[in-house]
């Protein structure tokens, strides 16, 4: 592998992974929440059952987070991407032909499994290995996902206009496009051993640069690769899991319920879809800005800001009948969601090292299985209380607790270092 190939291939891979994440995000979470109001009257489902499918997708995304890690360690990234794209395409194709609730739940489960296997875990695993300074590539990658969130509702509206409100055609087209792109992305990645070879070559190229340009003194980065067992026993890992949970709870719930919630409050459907897209646009802004500064300031402060914004955004959304409140919702939830996933990804690497990051990130993603209950809770409360408002207020209170925990969090210390510090203290005494 030549130096020229080493320098340019990471950016080619970043582009391929970013495009795939863009389309997958657009076709799943950001589209289904906007499409459900069109599907419910035609299929005769209750709101609770319709949003239960959204929850099934989220549960499948979180609960299957171990699968891409297993596939990556055993068969490599290429096989993982092929499998993920195939499952995603199958779920979309089934959604295009759905008639019954069991088929709907199966389709959304396949979408969740495919999302995990073709998107976040393979992408973050590869990027963390081929880039030394990770904030910018992570920012670009997550920004692409956020752009998918912006595009999803707009694509739904464009499809309904082009096909006279026929929502089945939208899912069929997405199945074809994502299936083909997944195969193309897998071809760009290469064989099972490419990542190890590229990583060693990148280490040789950047060794001198790393010495000449050390990490910013205000950004903590461990020089110790934690074992999975030791990392998960730290309070810092628990706080990062809680932050990831809160951002998924807020983001998934807002994506699925906003259209129905705002229209119930009397907001026009086009305005509601625009607010949802504006939230996605704020995710783009958050991830671009976070990627630009993530190697210069402590990502913990990005996470503190993100959690506070989520609280404000959820409270605004609960009564978003005016444009100022809709704007506050879009800014708060959008920036908070976008910054959280970036900050948590960087803090996992900074606190616990790269060697076991794919396992640790997979464990963090498991909370998606729990946070996915948000849309179901929202539908349940809507059917019984007549409003989605209490759901957003409840989730804002939970996020406020996480905000306080992140504010008080400090970098973890390996047990060996803690023991040494204790010995020195005794000797000094």
mmCIF file of C-alpha atoms in Angstrom, residues 92-344:
data_model
loop_
_atom_site.group_PDB
_atom_site.id
_atom_site.type_symbol
_atom_site.label_atom_id
_atom_site.label_comp_id
_atom_site.label_asym_id
_atom_site.label_seq_id
_atom_site.Cartn_x
_atom_site.Cartn_y
_atom_site.Cartn_z
ATOM 1 C CA UNK A 92 -38.291 -1.716 2.929
ATOM 2 C CA UNK A 93 -39.653 -4.072 0.266
ATOM 3 C CA UNK A 94 -41.907 -5.734 2.833
ATOM 4 C CA UNK A 95 -43.084 -2.321 4.059
ATOM 5 C CA UNK A 96 -44.091 -1.474 0.488
ATOM 6 C CA UNK A 97 -46.449 -4.463 0.405
ATOM 7 C CA UNK A 98 -47.656 -4.463 4.026
ATOM 8 C CA UNK A 99 -51.309 -5.243 4.741
ATOM 9 C CA UNK A 100 -51.329 -6.640 8.287
ATOM 10 C CA UNK A 101 -49.787 -5.599 11.591
ATOM 11 C CA UNK A 102 -47.548 -8.708 11.900
ATOM 12 C CA UNK A 103 -46.006 -7.949 8.496
ATOM 13 C CA UNK A 104 -45.598 -4.299 9.512
ATOM 14 C CA UNK A 105 -43.806 -5.227 12.724
ATOM 15 C CA UNK A 106 -41.542 -7.670 10.864
ATOM 16 C CA UNK A 107 -40.681 -4.991 8.304
ATOM 17 C CA UNK A 108 -39.773 -2.427 10.952
ATOM 18 C CA UNK A 109 -37.699 -5.024 12.840
ATOM 19 C CA UNK A 110 -35.724 -5.729 9.663
ATOM 20 C CA UNK A 111 -35.170 -2.000 9.201
ATOM 21 C CA UNK A 112 -33.773 -1.742 12.726
ATOM 22 C CA UNK A 113 -31.384 -4.672 12.262
ATOM 23 C CA UNK A 114 -30.272 -3.387 8.874
ATOM 24 C CA UNK A 115 -29.725 0.124 10.227
ATOM 25 C CA UNK A 116 -27.335 -1.147 12.864
ATOM 26 C CA UNK A 117 -25.430 -3.535 10.594
ATOM 27 C CA UNK A 118 -25.022 -1.129 7.678
ATOM 28 C CA UNK A 119 -24.635 2.214 9.423
ATOM 29 C CA UNK A 120 -23.305 3.378 12.773
ATOM 30 C CA UNK A 121 -21.197 0.502 14.123
ATOM 31 C CA UNK A 122 -19.273 -0.389 10.928
ATOM 32 C CA UNK A 123 -18.851 3.294 10.127
ATOM 33 C CA UNK A 124 -17.507 4.407 13.505
ATOM 34 C CA UNK A 125 -15.298 1.295 13.717
ATOM 35 C CA UNK A 126 -13.621 2.011 10.386
ATOM 36 C CA UNK A 127 -13.258 5.768 10.896
ATOM 37 C CA UNK A 128 -11.769 5.398 14.373
ATOM 38 C CA UNK A 129 -9.098 3.089 12.930
ATOM 39 C CA UNK A 130 -8.046 5.073 9.857
ATOM 40 C CA UNK A 131 -8.053 8.636 11.266
ATOM 41 C CA UNK A 132 -5.861 9.875 14.099
ATOM 42 C CA UNK A 133 -7.744 13.165 14.539
ATOM 43 C CA UNK A 134 -11.293 11.821 14.660
ATOM 44 C CA UNK A 135 -13.530 14.803 15.405
ATOM 45 C CA UNK A 136 -13.611 16.126 11.829
ATOM 46 C CA UNK A 137 -14.294 12.780 10.058
ATOM 47 C CA UNK A 138 -16.809 11.820 12.753
ATOM 48 C CA UNK A 139 -18.425 15.220 12.327
ATOM 49 C CA UNK A 140 -18.682 14.738 8.546
ATOM 50 C CA UNK A 141 -20.045 11.213 8.972
ATOM 51 C CA UNK A 142 -22.690 12.127 11.536
ATOM 52 C CA UNK A 143 -23.533 15.273 9.573
ATOM 53 C CA UNK A 144 -24.434 13.050 6.632
ATOM 54 C CA UNK A 145 -26.833 11.151 8.847
ATOM 55 C CA UNK A 146 -28.331 14.428 10.008
ATOM 56 C CA UNK A 147 -28.765 15.519 6.384
ATOM 57 C CA UNK A 148 -30.675 12.286 5.868
ATOM 58 C CA UNK A 149 -32.947 13.376 8.685
ATOM 59 C CA UNK A 150 -33.566 16.647 6.851
ATOM 60 C CA UNK A 151 -34.158 14.914 3.531
ATOM 61 C CA UNK A 152 -36.475 12.169 4.817
ATOM 62 C CA UNK A 153 -39.646 14.221 5.424
ATOM 63 C CA UNK A 154 -39.071 16.198 2.233
ATOM 64 C CA UNK A 155 -38.646 13.006 0.231
ATOM 65 C CA UNK A 156 -41.901 11.668 1.680
ATOM 66 C CA UNK A 157 -43.796 14.817 0.688
ATOM 67 C CA UNK A 158 -42.231 14.817 -2.790
ATOM 68 C CA UNK A 159 -43.094 11.147 -3.255
ATOM 69 C CA UNK A 160 -46.704 11.644 -2.167
ATOM 70 C CA UNK A 161 -47.019 14.523 -4.587
ATOM 71 C CA UNK A 162 -45.446 12.612 -7.473
ATOM 72 C CA UNK A 163 -47.407 9.390 -6.916
ATOM 73 C CA UNK A 164 -50.752 10.888 -5.844
ATOM 74 C CA UNK A 165 -50.362 9.991 -2.172
ATOM 75 C CA UNK A 166 -49.365 6.351 -2.823
ATOM 76 C CA UNK A 167 -46.992 5.682 0.052
ATOM 77 C CA UNK A 168 -46.127 2.128 -1.041
ATOM 78 C CA UNK A 169 -44.110 3.365 -4.028
ATOM 79 C CA UNK A 170 -41.853 5.370 -1.709
ATOM 80 C CA UNK A 171 -40.804 2.308 0.282
ATOM 81 C CA UNK A 172 -40.239 0.264 -2.896
ATOM 82 C CA UNK A 173 -37.918 2.887 -4.389
ATOM 83 C CA UNK A 174 -35.961 3.165 -1.161
ATOM 84 C CA UNK A 175 -35.470 -0.615 -1.100
ATOM 85 C CA UNK A 176 -33.864 -0.578 -4.547
ATOM 86 C CA UNK A 177 -31.625 2.438 -3.934
ATOM 87 C CA UNK A 178 -30.303 1.357 -0.530
ATOM 88 C CA UNK A 179 -29.728 -2.236 -1.657
ATOM 89 C CA UNK A 180 -27.587 -1.068 -4.577
ATOM 90 C CA UNK A 181 -25.701 1.538 -2.549
ATOM 91 C CA UNK A 182 -24.941 -0.964 0.204
ATOM 92 C CA UNK A 183 -23.312 -3.283 -2.321
ATOM 93 C CA UNK A 184 -21.325 -0.397 -3.790
ATOM 94 C CA UNK A 185 -20.115 0.684 -0.349
ATOM 95 C CA UNK A 186 -19.056 -2.883 0.460
ATOM 96 C CA UNK A 187 -17.031 -2.985 -2.756
ATOM 97 C CA UNK A 188 -15.196 0.205 -1.782
ATOM 98 C CA UNK A 189 -14.330 -1.144 1.671
ATOM 99 C CA UNK A 190 -12.235 -4.115 0.518
ATOM 100 C CA UNK A 191 -11.453 -7.515 1.967
ATOM 101 C CA UNK A 192 -11.347 -8.710 5.604
ATOM 102 C CA UNK A 193 -7.688 -7.780 6.199
ATOM 103 C CA UNK A 194 -7.685 -4.325 4.669
ATOM 104 C CA UNK A 195 -8.491 -2.450 7.889
ATOM 105 C CA UNK A 196 -5.597 -3.980 9.831
ATOM 106 C CA UNK A 197 -3.137 -3.202 7.053
ATOM 107 C CA UNK A 198 -4.419 0.341 6.567
ATOM 108 C CA UNK A 199 -4.263 0.959 10.309
ATOM 109 C CA UNK A 200 -0.624 -0.108 10.538
ATOM 110 C CA UNK A 201 0.273 2.030 7.528
ATOM 111 C CA UNK A 202 -1.563 5.019 8.975
ATOM 112 C CA UNK A 203 0.297 4.580 12.258
ATOM 113 C CA UNK A 204 3.619 4.772 10.407
ATOM 114 C CA UNK A 205 2.593 7.902 8.513
ATOM 115 C CA UNK A 206 1.230 9.780 11.533
ATOM 116 C CA UNK A 207 3.772 8.838 14.216
ATOM 117 C CA UNK A 208 5.960 11.879 13.567
ATOM 118 C CA UNK A 209 2.927 14.148 13.208
ATOM 119 C CA UNK A 210 1.523 12.952 16.513
ATOM 120 C CA UNK A 211 4.725 13.942 18.299
ATOM 121 C CA UNK A 212 4.891 17.319 16.573
ATOM 122 C CA UNK A 213 1.215 18.128 17.196
ATOM 123 C CA UNK A 214 0.110 16.665 20.535
ATOM 124 C CA UNK A 215 -3.518 16.698 21.594
ATOM 125 C CA UNK A 216 -4.876 19.969 22.883
ATOM 126 C CA UNK A 217 -4.015 20.192 26.612
ATOM 127 C CA UNK A 218 -7.644 20.778 27.562
ATOM 128 C CA UNK A 219 -8.807 17.576 25.855
ATOM 129 C CA UNK A 220 -8.268 14.445 27.941
ATOM 130 C CA UNK A 221 -7.145 11.395 25.932
ATOM 131 C CA UNK A 222 -6.145 8.183 27.648
ATOM 132 C CA UNK A 223 -2.911 6.437 26.718
ATOM 133 C CA UNK A 224 -4.345 3.194 28.105
ATOM 134 C CA UNK A 225 -6.613 0.812 26.152
ATOM 135 C CA UNK A 226 -9.216 -0.264 28.693
ATOM 136 C CA UNK A 227 -10.599 -3.768 28.734
ATOM 137 C CA UNK A 228 -14.326 -4.016 28.144
ATOM 138 C CA UNK A 229 -14.849 -5.392 31.636
ATOM 139 C CA UNK A 230 -13.016 -2.514 33.344
ATOM 140 C CA UNK A 231 -14.600 0.180 31.182
ATOM 141 C CA UNK A 232 -18.207 -0.873 31.768
ATOM 142 C CA UNK A 233 -17.660 -0.827 35.539
ATOM 143 C CA UNK A 234 -16.833 2.889 35.609
ATOM 144 C CA UNK A 235 -19.454 5.531 36.427
ATOM 145 C CA UNK A 236 -18.292 7.477 33.371
ATOM 146 C CA UNK A 237 -19.374 4.661 31.059
ATOM 147 C CA UNK A 238 -22.758 4.530 32.804
ATOM 148 C CA UNK A 239 -23.197 8.287 32.321
ATOM 149 C CA UNK A 240 -22.301 8.050 28.623
ATOM 150 C CA UNK A 241 -24.824 5.238 28.231
ATOM 151 C CA UNK A 242 -27.451 7.368 29.983
ATOM 152 C CA UNK A 243 -26.680 10.333 27.707
ATOM 153 C CA UNK A 244 -26.961 8.166 24.614
ATOM 154 C CA UNK A 245 -30.239 6.807 25.976
ATOM 155 C CA UNK A 246 -31.669 10.253 26.615
ATOM 156 C CA UNK A 247 -30.775 11.548 23.166
ATOM 157 C CA UNK A 248 -32.332 8.520 21.486
ATOM 158 C CA UNK A 249 -35.424 8.772 23.667
ATOM 159 C CA UNK A 250 -35.855 12.426 22.737
ATOM 160 C CA UNK A 251 -34.854 12.120 19.086
ATOM 161 C CA UNK A 252 -36.768 8.975 18.184
ATOM 162 C CA UNK A 253 -39.874 10.142 20.016
ATOM 163 C CA UNK A 254 -39.777 13.562 18.375
ATOM 164 C CA UNK A 255 -39.183 12.069 14.919
ATOM 165 C CA UNK A 256 -42.125 9.704 15.255
ATOM 166 C CA UNK A 257 -44.674 11.892 17.066
ATOM 167 C CA UNK A 258 -43.995 15.457 15.908
ATOM 168 C CA UNK A 259 -46.107 15.298 12.749
ATOM 169 C CA UNK A 260 -49.135 13.830 14.523
ATOM 170 C CA UNK A 261 -48.635 16.004 17.638
ATOM 171 C CA UNK A 262 -48.386 19.324 15.824
ATOM 172 C CA UNK A 263 -51.288 18.621 13.495
ATOM 173 C CA UNK A 264 -53.399 17.722 16.537
ATOM 174 C CA UNK A 265 -52.474 21.118 18.015
ATOM 175 C CA UNK A 266 -53.837 22.765 14.855
ATOM 176 C CA UNK A 267 -50.571 23.250 12.982
ATOM 177 C CA UNK A 268 -50.780 22.700 9.220
ATOM 178 C CA UNK A 269 -49.295 19.423 7.998
ATOM 179 C CA UNK A 270 -46.784 21.164 5.731
ATOM 180 C CA UNK A 271 -45.634 23.387 8.609
ATOM 181 C CA UNK A 272 -45.282 20.349 10.894
ATOM 182 C CA UNK A 273 -43.184 18.517 8.306
ATOM 183 C CA UNK A 274 -41.127 21.686 7.888
ATOM 184 C CA UNK A 275 -40.484 21.836 11.637
ATOM 185 C CA UNK A 276 -39.330 18.224 11.569
ATOM 186 C CA UNK A 277 -36.981 18.974 8.684
ATOM 187 C CA UNK A 278 -35.723 22.084 10.483
ATOM 188 C CA UNK A 279 -34.856 19.894 13.453
ATOM 189 C CA UNK A 280 -32.859 17.664 11.105
ATOM 190 C CA UNK A 281 -31.130 20.749 9.705
ATOM 191 C CA UNK A 282 -30.089 21.722 13.220
ATOM 192 C CA UNK A 283 -28.557 18.266 13.584
ATOM 193 C CA UNK A 284 -26.466 19.077 10.520
ATOM 194 C CA UNK A 285 -25.303 22.343 12.071
ATOM 195 C CA UNK A 286 -24.513 20.622 15.383
ATOM 196 C CA UNK A 287 -22.422 17.870 13.858
ATOM 197 C CA UNK A 288 -20.534 20.179 11.514
ATOM 198 C CA UNK A 289 -19.708 22.554 14.360
ATOM 199 C CA UNK A 290 -18.927 19.714 16.766
ATOM 200 C CA UNK A 291 -16.632 18.062 14.239
ATOM 201 C CA UNK A 292 -14.769 21.328 13.762
ATOM 202 C CA UNK A 293 -14.092 21.906 17.480
ATOM 203 C CA UNK A 294 -14.175 18.374 18.922
ATOM 204 C CA UNK A 295 -10.374 18.028 18.894
ATOM 205 C CA UNK A 296 -9.874 21.483 20.425
ATOM 206 C CA UNK A 297 -12.269 21.525 23.385
ATOM 207 C CA UNK A 298 -13.300 18.809 25.789
ATOM 208 C CA UNK A 299 -16.219 16.869 24.217
ATOM 209 C CA UNK A 300 -17.716 16.688 27.719
ATOM 210 C CA UNK A 301 -18.733 20.318 27.390
ATOM 211 C CA UNK A 302 -20.367 19.521 24.069
ATOM 212 C CA UNK A 303 -22.337 16.809 25.855
ATOM 213 C CA UNK A 304 -23.367 19.168 28.674
ATOM 214 C CA UNK A 305 -24.634 21.671 26.109
ATOM 215 C CA UNK A 306 -26.414 18.934 24.155
ATOM 216 C CA UNK A 307 -28.355 17.610 27.128
ATOM 217 C CA UNK A 308 -29.443 21.083 28.196
ATOM 218 C CA UNK A 309 -30.656 21.847 24.673
ATOM 219 C CA UNK A 310 -32.653 18.604 24.574
ATOM 220 C CA UNK A 311 -34.507 19.605 27.732
ATOM 221 C CA UNK A 312 -35.390 23.017 26.297
ATOM 222 C CA UNK A 313 -36.407 21.556 22.937
ATOM 223 C CA UNK A 314 -38.700 18.904 24.392
ATOM 224 C CA UNK A 315 -40.469 21.412 26.623
ATOM 225 C CA UNK A 316 -40.977 23.728 23.654
ATOM 226 C CA UNK A 317 -42.322 20.896 21.510
ATOM 227 C CA UNK A 318 -44.927 20.008 24.118
ATOM 228 C CA UNK A 319 -46.767 23.297 23.351
ATOM 229 C CA UNK A 320 -45.346 24.237 19.926
ATOM 230 C CA UNK A 321 -48.378 26.044 18.506
ATOM 231 C CA UNK A 322 -46.401 29.154 17.510
ATOM 232 C CA UNK A 323 -43.427 29.656 15.221
ATOM 233 C CA UNK A 324 -41.077 30.755 18.078
ATOM 234 C CA UNK A 325 -41.818 27.552 20.024
ATOM 235 C CA UNK A 326 -41.474 25.459 16.873
ATOM 236 C CA UNK A 327 -38.124 27.130 16.244
ATOM 237 C CA UNK A 328 -37.004 26.464 19.825
ATOM 238 C CA UNK A 329 -38.033 22.823 19.422
ATOM 239 C CA UNK A 330 -36.061 22.495 16.181
ATOM 240 C CA UNK A 331 -32.967 24.168 17.636
ATOM 241 C CA UNK A 332 -33.070 22.405 21.002
ATOM 242 C CA UNK A 333 -33.817 18.855 19.912
ATOM 243 C CA UNK A 334 -31.847 19.170 16.675
ATOM 244 C CA UNK A 335 -28.647 20.584 18.178
ATOM 245 C CA UNK A 336 -28.964 18.407 21.280
ATOM 246 C CA UNK A 337 -29.446 15.215 19.295
ATOM 247 C CA UNK A 338 -26.670 16.029 16.849
ATOM 248 C CA UNK A 339 -24.091 16.964 19.467
ATOM 249 C CA UNK A 340 -24.831 14.047 21.793
ATOM 250 C CA UNK A 341 -23.998 11.222 19.397
ATOM 251 C CA UNK A 342 -20.786 12.979 18.332
ATOM 252 C CA UNK A 343 -19.717 13.817 21.892
ATOM 253 C CA UNK A 344 -20.438 10.314 23.232
#
